[in-house]
PDB file of C-alpha atoms and ligand atoms in Angstrom:
ATOM      1  CA  UNK A 104     130.797 132.350  65.423  1.00  0.00           C
ATOM      2  CA  UNK A 105     132.349 129.020  66.293  1.00  0.00           C
ATOM      3  CA  UNK A 106     135.678 127.903  64.893  1.00  0.00           C
ATOM      4  CA  UNK A 107     136.892 124.329  65.307  1.00  0.00           C
ATOM      5  CA  UNK A 108     139.502 121.884  64.065  1.00  0.00           C
ATOM      6  CA  UNK A 109     138.618 118.176  64.007  1.00  0.00           C
ATOM      7  CA  UNK A 110     135.771 118.845  66.434  1.00  0.00           C
ATOM      8  CA  UNK A 111     138.114 120.679  68.849  1.00  0.00           C
ATOM      9  CA  UNK A 112     136.878 124.151  69.810  1.00  0.00           C
ATOM     10  CA  UNK A 113     139.328 126.890  68.743  1.00  0.00           C
ATOM     11  CA  UNK A 114     137.467 130.140  69.187  1.00  0.00           C
ATOM     12  CA  UNK A 115     134.028 131.649  69.504  1.00  0.00           C
ATOM     13  CA  UNK A 116     132.458 135.091  69.514  1.00  0.00           C
ATOM     14  CA  UNK A 117     129.036 136.667  69.454  1.00  0.00           C
ATOM     15  CA  UNK A 118     127.278 140.002  69.496  1.00  0.00           C
ATOM     16  CA  UNK A 119     123.831 141.602  69.252  1.00  0.00           C
ATOM     17  CA  UNK A 120     123.647 144.114  66.393  1.00  0.00           C
ATOM     18  CA  UNK A 121     121.078 145.672  64.060  1.00  0.00           C
ATOM     19  CA  UNK A 122     120.519 143.637  60.880  1.00  0.00           C
ATOM     20  CA  UNK A 123     122.272 146.352  58.841  1.00  0.00           C
ATOM     21  CA  UNK A 124     125.590 145.548  60.606  1.00  0.00           C
ATOM     22  CA  UNK A 125     125.465 141.786  60.125  1.00  0.00           C
ATOM     23  CA  UNK A 126     127.665 141.738  56.999  1.00  0.00           C
ATOM     24  CA  UNK A 127     130.469 143.747  58.604  1.00  0.00           C
ATOM     25  CA  UNK A 128     130.327 141.728  61.814  1.00  0.00           C
ATOM     26  CA  UNK A 129     130.386 138.374  60.021  1.00  0.00           C
ATOM     27  CA  UNK A 130     133.412 139.542  57.999  1.00  0.00           C
ATOM     28  CA  UNK A 131     135.293 140.594  61.165  1.00  0.00           C
ATOM     29  CA  UNK A 132     134.494 137.350  62.925  1.00  0.00           C
ATOM     30  CA  UNK A 133     135.697 135.177  60.038  1.00  0.00           C
ATOM     31  CA  UNK A 134     138.971 137.129  59.795  1.00  0.00           C
ATOM     32  CA  UNK A 135     139.456 136.787  63.501  1.00  0.00           C
ATOM     33  CA  UNK A 136     138.790 133.036  63.449  1.00  0.00           C
ATOM     34  CA  UNK A 137     141.370 132.626  60.675  1.00  0.00           C
ATOM     35  CA  UNK A 138     144.226 134.142  62.663  1.00  0.00           C
ATOM     36  CA  UNK A 139     143.574 132.822  66.138  1.00  0.00           C
ATOM     37  CA  UNK A 140     146.725 131.884  68.112  1.00  0.00           C
ATOM     38  CA  UNK A 141     145.293 128.406  68.739  1.00  0.00           C
ATOM     39  CA  UNK A 142     145.589 127.668  65.012  1.00  0.00           C
ATOM     40  CA  UNK A 143     143.702 127.891  61.746  1.00  0.00           C
ATOM     41  CA  UNK A 144     140.317 126.206  62.036  1.00  0.00           C
ATOM     42  CA  UNK A 145     139.055 123.538  59.640  1.00  0.00           C
ATOM     43  CA  UNK A 146     135.518 124.836  60.068  1.00  0.00           C
ATOM     44  CA  UNK A 147     133.970 128.217  60.859  1.00  0.00           C
ATOM     45  CA  UNK A 148     130.254 128.394  61.585  1.00  0.00           C
ATOM     46  CA  UNK A 149     128.322 131.656  61.693  1.00  0.00           C
ATOM     47  CA  UNK A 150     124.760 131.520  62.945  1.00  0.00           C
ATOM     48  CA  UNK A 151     122.274 134.363  63.231  1.00  0.00           C
ATOM     49  CA  UNK A 152     119.134 134.498  65.395  1.00  0.00           C
ATOM     50  CA  UNK A 153     116.500 137.228  65.394  1.00  0.00           C
ATOM     51  CA  UNK A 154     116.160 138.904  68.805  1.00  0.00           C
ATOM     52  CA  UNK A 155     113.119 140.977  69.810  1.00  0.00           C
ATOM     53  CA  UNK A 156     114.531 144.467  70.589  1.00  0.00           C
ATOM     54  CA  UNK A 157     111.955 144.899  73.370  1.00  0.00           C
ATOM     55  CA  UNK A 158     113.366 141.842  75.155  1.00  0.00           C
ATOM     56  CA  UNK A 159     116.933 143.160  75.295  1.00  0.00           C
ATOM     57  CA  UNK A 160     118.087 144.224  78.752  1.00  0.00           C
ATOM     58  CA  UNK A 161     120.765 146.958  78.900  1.00  0.00           C
ATOM     59  CA  UNK A 162     123.239 146.866  81.789  1.00  0.00           C
ATOM     60  CA  UNK A 163     126.194 149.026  82.769  1.00  0.00           C
ATOM     61  CA  UNK A 164     129.609 147.385  82.313  1.00  0.00           C
ATOM     62  CA  UNK A 165     131.466 146.303  85.429  1.00  0.00           C
ATOM     63  CA  UNK A 166     134.288 148.717  86.280  1.00  0.00           C
ATOM     64  CA  UNK A 167     137.754 147.328  85.498  1.00  0.00           C
ATOM     65  CA  UNK A 168     140.228 146.940  88.380  1.00  0.00           C
ATOM     66  CA  UNK A 169     143.835 146.046  87.468  1.00  0.00           C
ATOM     67  CA  UNK A 170     145.408 143.755  90.046  1.00  0.00           C
ATOM     68  CA  UNK A 171     148.994 143.891  88.715  1.00  0.00           C
ATOM     69  CA  UNK A 172     149.963 140.416  89.917  1.00  0.00           C
ATOM     70  CA  UNK A 173     153.714 139.584  89.658  1.00  0.00           C
ATOM     71  CA  UNK A 174     153.695 135.844  88.965  1.00  0.00           C
ATOM     72  CA  UNK A 175     151.447 132.765  89.039  1.00  0.00           C
ATOM     73  CA  UNK A 176     151.858 132.310  92.802  1.00  0.00           C
ATOM     74  CA  UNK A 177     150.812 135.891  93.501  1.00  0.00           C
ATOM     75  CA  UNK A 178     147.920 135.599  91.023  1.00  0.00           C
ATOM     76  CA  UNK A 179     146.596 132.471  92.713  1.00  0.00           C
ATOM     77  CA  UNK A 180     146.805 134.205  96.096  1.00  0.00           C
ATOM     78  CA  UNK A 181     144.838 137.204  94.782  1.00  0.00           C
ATOM     79  CA  UNK A 182     142.157 134.982  93.186  1.00  0.00           C
ATOM     80  CA  UNK A 183     141.646 132.965  96.370  1.00  0.00           C
ATOM     81  CA  UNK A 184     141.577 136.125  98.497  1.00  0.00           C
ATOM     82  CA  UNK A 185     138.900 137.690  96.271  1.00  0.00           C
ATOM     83  CA  UNK A 186     136.800 134.507  96.346  1.00  0.00           C
ATOM     84  CA  UNK A 187     137.134 134.187 100.126  1.00  0.00           C
ATOM     85  CA  UNK A 188     134.903 137.263 100.466  1.00  0.00           C
ATOM     86  CA  UNK A 189     132.074 135.180  99.020  1.00  0.00           C
ATOM     87  CA  UNK A 190     132.633 131.545  99.964  1.00  0.00           C
ATOM     88  CA  UNK A 191     134.353 129.432 102.609  1.00  0.00           C
ATOM     89  CA  UNK A 192     135.390 127.112  99.737  1.00  0.00           C
ATOM     90  CA  UNK A 193     137.573 129.516  97.739  1.00  0.00           C
ATOM     91  CA  UNK A 194     140.474 127.075  97.528  1.00  0.00           C
ATOM     92  CA  UNK A 195     138.175 124.314  96.274  1.00  0.00           C
ATOM     93  CA  UNK A 196     136.724 126.595  93.580  1.00  0.00           C
ATOM     94  CA  UNK A 197     140.287 127.293  92.403  1.00  0.00           C
ATOM     95  CA  UNK A 198     141.043 123.545  92.373  1.00  0.00           C
ATOM     96  CA  UNK A 199     137.866 122.887  90.321  1.00  0.00           C
ATOM     97  CA  UNK A 200     139.021 125.481  87.832  1.00  0.00           C
ATOM     98  CA  UNK A 201     142.593 124.364  87.315  1.00  0.00           C
ATOM     99  CA  UNK A 202     141.564 120.719  86.901  1.00  0.00           C
ATOM    100  CA  UNK A 203     139.059 121.398  84.142  1.00  0.00           C
ATOM    101  CA  UNK A 204     140.010 120.367  80.594  1.00  0.00           C
ATOM    102  CA  UNK A 205     138.231 120.940  77.276  1.00  0.00           C
ATOM    103  CA  UNK A 206     135.012 122.239  78.788  1.00  0.00           C
ATOM    104  CA  UNK A 207     133.285 124.736  76.474  1.00  0.00           C
ATOM    105  CA  UNK A 208     130.823 126.013  79.049  1.00  0.00           C
ATOM    106  CA  UNK A 209     131.298 127.220  82.610  1.00  0.00           C
ATOM    107  CA  UNK A 210     130.989 125.463  85.941  1.00  0.00           C
ATOM    108  CA  UNK A 211     128.189 126.607  88.229  1.00  0.00           C
ATOM    109  CA  UNK A 212     129.379 126.265  91.819  1.00  0.00           C
ATOM    110  CA  UNK A 213     127.276 126.559  94.975  1.00  0.00           C
ATOM    111  CA  UNK A 214     128.946 129.174  97.208  1.00  0.00           C
ATOM    112  CA  UNK A 215     127.865 127.428 100.421  1.00  0.00           C
ATOM    113  CA  UNK A 216     128.850 123.847  99.569  1.00  0.00           C
ATOM    114  CA  UNK A 217     131.245 124.081  96.565  1.00  0.00           C
ATOM    115  CA  UNK A 218     128.982 121.525  94.814  1.00  0.00           C
ATOM    116  CA  UNK A 219     128.831 121.711  91.007  1.00  0.00           C
ATOM    117  CA  UNK A 220     125.264 122.514  89.928  1.00  0.00           C
ATOM    118  CA  UNK A 221     125.337 122.211  86.112  1.00  0.00           C
ATOM    119  CA  UNK A 222     123.089 119.396  84.875  1.00  0.00           C
ATOM    120  CA  UNK A 223     125.767 118.286  82.385  1.00  0.00           C
ATOM    121  CA  UNK A 224     129.249 118.493  83.950  1.00  0.00           C
ATOM    122  CA  UNK A 225     131.060 118.045  80.627  1.00  0.00           C
ATOM    123  CA  UNK A 226     129.046 120.652  78.722  1.00  0.00           C
ATOM    124  CA  UNK A 227     128.779 123.243  81.495  1.00  0.00           C
ATOM    125  CA  UNK A 228     126.721 126.416  81.170  1.00  0.00           C
ATOM    126  CA  UNK A 229     127.182 128.284  77.875  1.00  0.00           C
ATOM    127  CA  UNK A 230     126.531 131.978  78.308  1.00  0.00           C
ATOM    128  CA  UNK A 231     125.046 133.388  75.127  1.00  0.00           C
ATOM    129  CA  UNK A 232     123.012 136.280  73.679  1.00  0.00           C
ATOM    130  CA  UNK A 233     125.124 139.202  74.783  1.00  0.00           C
ATOM    131  CA  UNK A 234     126.857 142.076  73.086  1.00  0.00           C
ATOM    132  CA  UNK A 235     128.287 145.525  73.449  1.00  0.00           C
ATOM    133  CA  UNK A 236     125.746 148.353  73.173  1.00  0.00           C
ATOM    134  CA  UNK A 237     128.159 150.816  71.601  1.00  0.00           C
ATOM    135  CA  UNK A 238     129.051 148.875  68.463  1.00  0.00           C
ATOM    136  CA  UNK A 239     130.957 151.838  66.971  1.00  0.00           C
ATOM    137  CA  UNK A 240     133.334 151.802  69.942  1.00  0.00           C
ATOM    138  CA  UNK A 241     133.677 148.036  69.638  1.00  0.00           C
ATOM    139  CA  UNK A 242     134.448 148.306  65.934  1.00  0.00           C
ATOM    140  CA  UNK A 243     137.004 151.077  66.514  1.00  0.00           C
ATOM    141  CA  UNK A 244     138.771 148.890  69.072  1.00  0.00           C
ATOM    142  CA  UNK A 245     139.086 146.037  66.623  1.00  0.00           C
ATOM    143  CA  UNK A 246     142.042 147.650  64.805  1.00  0.00           C
ATOM    144  CA  UNK A 247     144.015 145.507  62.383  1.00  0.00           C
ATOM    145  CA  UNK A 248     143.295 141.835  61.932  1.00  0.00           C
ATOM    146  CA  UNK A 249     146.469 140.793  63.755  1.00  0.00           C
ATOM    147  CA  UNK A 250     145.392 142.722  66.843  1.00  0.00           C
ATOM    148  CA  UNK A 251     141.913 141.303  66.990  1.00  0.00           C
ATOM    149  CA  UNK A 252     142.285 138.278  69.266  1.00  0.00           C
ATOM    150  CA  UNK A 253     144.159 140.113  72.008  1.00  0.00           C
ATOM    151  CA  UNK A 254     142.220 143.345  71.909  1.00  0.00           C
ATOM    152  CA  UNK A 255     138.817 141.800  71.769  1.00  0.00           C
ATOM    153  CA  UNK A 256     139.414 139.100  74.403  1.00  0.00           C
ATOM    154  CA  UNK A 257     139.250 141.494  77.349  1.00  0.00           C
ATOM    155  CA  UNK A 258     136.296 143.457  75.932  1.00  0.00           C
ATOM    156  CA  UNK A 259     134.318 140.308  75.262  1.00  0.00           C
ATOM    157  CA  UNK A 260     135.157 138.923  78.680  1.00  0.00           C
ATOM    158  CA  UNK A 261     133.863 142.144  80.282  1.00  0.00           C
ATOM    159  CA  UNK A 262     130.622 141.781  78.306  1.00  0.00           C
ATOM    160  CA  UNK A 263     130.233 138.158  79.391  1.00  0.00           C
ATOM    161  CA  UNK A 264     131.115 138.839  83.045  1.00  0.00           C
ATOM    162  CA  UNK A 265     128.738 141.815  83.161  1.00  0.00           C
ATOM    163  CA  UNK A 266     125.880 139.689  81.854  1.00  0.00           C
ATOM    164  CA  UNK A 267     126.680 136.895  84.297  1.00  0.00           C
ATOM    165  CA  UNK A 268     126.900 139.263  87.286  1.00  0.00           C
ATOM    166  CA  UNK A 269     123.659 140.978  86.242  1.00  0.00           C
ATOM    167  CA  UNK A 270     121.732 137.984  87.596  1.00  0.00           C
ATOM    168  CA  UNK A 271     121.083 138.450  91.322  1.00  0.00           C
ATOM    169  CA  UNK A 272     121.941 134.802  92.160  1.00  0.00           C
ATOM    170  CA  UNK A 273     125.498 135.108  90.833  1.00  0.00           C
ATOM    171  CA  UNK A 274     128.058 136.196  93.399  1.00  0.00           C
ATOM    172  CA  UNK A 275     131.322 135.993  91.476  1.00  0.00           C
ATOM    173  CA  UNK A 276     132.976 134.629  88.357  1.00  0.00           C
ATOM    174  CA  UNK A 277     136.550 133.455  87.959  1.00  0.00           C
ATOM    175  CA  UNK A 278     138.097 132.826  84.535  1.00  0.00           C
ATOM    176  CA  UNK A 279     141.320 131.465  83.080  1.00  0.00           C
ATOM    177  CA  UNK A 280     141.527 131.614  79.276  1.00  0.00           C
ATOM    178  CA  UNK A 281     142.203 128.286  77.575  1.00  0.00           C
ATOM    179  CA  UNK A 282     144.287 130.131  74.966  1.00  0.00           C
ATOM    180  CA  UNK A 283     147.896 129.044  75.694  1.00  0.00           C
ATOM    181  CA  UNK A 284     149.199 132.540  74.798  1.00  0.00           C
ATOM    182  CA  UNK A 285     146.742 134.407  77.000  1.00  0.00           C
ATOM    183  CA  UNK A 286     147.835 134.530  80.629  1.00  0.00           C
ATOM    184  CA  UNK A 287     145.545 137.266  81.996  1.00  0.00           C
ATOM    185  CA  UNK A 288     142.435 136.034  83.765  1.00  0.00           C
ATOM    186  CA  UNK A 289     139.877 137.716  85.985  1.00  0.00           C
ATOM    187  CA  UNK A 290     137.610 137.578  88.983  1.00  0.00           C
ATOM    188  CA  UNK A 291     134.351 139.532  88.620  1.00  0.00           C
ATOM    189  CA  UNK A 292     132.176 140.381  91.603  1.00  0.00           C
ATOM    190  CA  UNK A 293     130.278 143.332  93.086  1.00  0.00           C
ATOM    191  CA  UNK A 294     133.640 145.159  93.342  1.00  0.00           C
ATOM    192  CA  UNK A 295     134.174 145.035  89.564  1.00  0.00           C
ATOM    193  CA  UNK A 296     136.089 143.118  86.914  1.00  0.00           C
ATOM    194  CA  UNK A 297     139.474 142.351  88.500  1.00  0.00           C
ATOM    195  CA  UNK A 298     142.083 141.673  85.774  1.00  0.00           C
ATOM    196  CA  UNK A 299     144.709 139.210  86.950  1.00  0.00           C
ATOM    197  CA  UNK A 300     147.930 138.930  84.921  1.00  0.00           C
ATOM    198  CA  UNK A 301     149.987 135.716  85.233  1.00  0.00           C
ATOM    199  CA  UNK A 302     147.000 133.605  86.206  1.00  0.00           C
ATOM    200  CA  UNK A 303     148.696 130.721  84.379  1.00  0.00           C
ATOM    201  CA  UNK A 304     152.025 129.968  82.713  1.00  0.00           C
ATOM    202  CA  UNK A 305     152.399 130.799  79.002  1.00  0.00           C
ATOM    203  CA  UNK A 306     151.915 127.688  76.869  1.00  0.00           C
ATOM    204  CA  UNK A 307     149.441 126.054  79.261  1.00  0.00           C
ATOM    205  CA  UNK A 308     146.227 124.766  77.657  1.00  0.00           C
ATOM    206  CA  UNK A 309     144.493 124.881  81.010  1.00  0.00           C
ATOM    207  CA  UNK A 310     141.471 127.151  81.253  1.00  0.00           C
ATOM    208  CA  UNK A 311     137.849 127.514  82.193  1.00  0.00           C
ATOM    209  CA  UNK A 312     135.211 129.557  83.951  1.00  0.00           C
ATOM    210  CA  UNK A 313     133.438 129.085  87.279  1.00  0.00           C
ATOM    211  CA  UNK A 314     130.322 130.972  88.364  1.00  0.00           C
ATOM    212  CA  UNK A 315     129.775 131.141  92.104  1.00  0.00           C
ATOM    213  CA  UNK A 316     126.088 131.308  92.988  1.00  0.00           C
ATOM    214  CA  UNK A 317     123.425 131.075  95.688  1.00  0.00           C
ATOM    215  CA  UNK A 318     120.198 130.107  93.972  1.00  0.00           C
ATOM    216  CA  UNK A 319     116.796 128.580  94.718  1.00  0.00           C
ATOM    217  CA  UNK A 320     116.101 128.325  90.994  1.00  0.00           C
ATOM    218  CA  UNK A 321     119.122 126.881  89.200  1.00  0.00           C
ATOM    219  CA  UNK A 322     117.097 126.104  86.045  1.00  0.00           C
ATOM    220  CA  UNK A 323     115.887 129.726  85.863  1.00  0.00           C
ATOM    221  CA  UNK A 324     119.442 130.963  86.414  1.00  0.00           C
ATOM    222  CA  UNK A 325     120.805 128.771  83.602  1.00  0.00           C
ATOM    223  CA  UNK A 326     118.004 129.900  81.265  1.00  0.00           C
ATOM    224  CA  UNK A 327     118.925 133.533  81.949  1.00  0.00           C
ATOM    225  CA  UNK A 328     122.644 132.930  81.366  1.00  0.00           C
ATOM    226  CA  UNK A 329     122.112 130.936  78.171  1.00  0.00           C
ATOM    227  CA  UNK A 330     119.172 132.759  76.575  1.00  0.00           C
ATOM    228  CA  UNK A 331     118.301 136.234  77.927  1.00  0.00           C
ATOM    229  CA  UNK A 332     119.544 138.940  75.515  1.00  0.00           C
ATOM    230  CA  UNK A 333     121.729 141.518  77.277  1.00  0.00           C
ATOM    231  CA  UNK A 334     123.579 144.534  75.886  1.00  0.00           C
ATOM    232  CA  UNK A 335     126.437 145.945  77.929  1.00  0.00           C
ATOM    233  CA  UNK A 336     127.001 149.709  77.962  1.00  0.00           C
ATOM    234  CA  UNK A 337     129.999 151.896  78.754  1.00  0.00           C
ATOM    235  CA  UNK A 338     132.983 149.525  78.833  1.00  0.00           C
ATOM    236  CA  UNK A 339     136.005 151.258  80.350  1.00  0.00           C
ATOM    237  CA  UNK A 340     134.107 154.411  81.400  1.00  0.00           C
TER     238      UNK A 340
HETATM  239  C1  PML B 645     138.672 133.865  77.127  1.00  0.00           C
HETATM  240  O1  PML B 645     139.592 133.338  76.521  1.00  0.00           O
HETATM  241  O2  PML B 645     137.501 133.797  76.747  1.00  0.00           O
HETATM  242  C2  PML B 645     138.940 134.594  78.392  1.00  0.00           C
HETATM  243  C3  PML B 645     139.546 135.931  78.162  1.00  0.00           C
HETATM  244  C4  PML B 645     139.945 136.556  79.460  1.00  0.00           C
HETATM  245  C5  PML B 645     140.291 138.016  79.282  1.00  0.00           C
HETATM  246  C6  PML B 645     140.920 138.583  80.492  1.00  0.00           C
HETATM  247  C7  PML B 645     141.350 140.029  80.275  1.00  0.00           C
HETATM  248  O3  PML B 645     142.269 140.278  79.497  1.00  0.00           O
HETATM  249  O4  PML B 645     140.758 140.943  80.895  1.00  0.00           O
END
């Protein structure tokens, strides 16, 4: 699902489900798009692609680690400290991230040089074809329509981060939501999905994702992130 207003991206969501659940899922996604905190969209697009069940890889969800950061200064310190385990350019990765505006996809950053590796710097890398294996648990978590955006944001981010980290060339991901009301971000790495409250000030439209990698096959890595179907199991277990 993609929701937009005057060509401006408002929200998006996706999942991998059996055909019998498509109606329910489409209904939930439309309701969610209609009450997103970034505003009511002028257009909502739902698209459906057939996926070969034999091609779907199942991976265990990253464990969630709550970092309990006090304010934006503390949050920035924690992000940089986590990234420093993986790159000498942690500060530069943070700078890349806070400068980005209106980028739908993610930045792909070389851990050794801090160079951006995406072929199209404006488009970025759009991670797609992922979902939560236990769709009954996901549906139960959805709750009332008003709760949907907040409740599902973390779950969907865990699904995305787990897919991203399931590629051996990815070392870490850092994310700031571009939703002005959503101030919890995360750093995902081999230690888990680190939730970071106060990663930005409320009301800020800043936001984006950066994937830190070491790769001899950037094209293959991008193909995996954008096209390989992955189901994530056991969120929060
Ligand atoms: C997004 O807007 O896509 C990012 C959501 C980040 C969720 C962070 C969390 O609450 O764990």
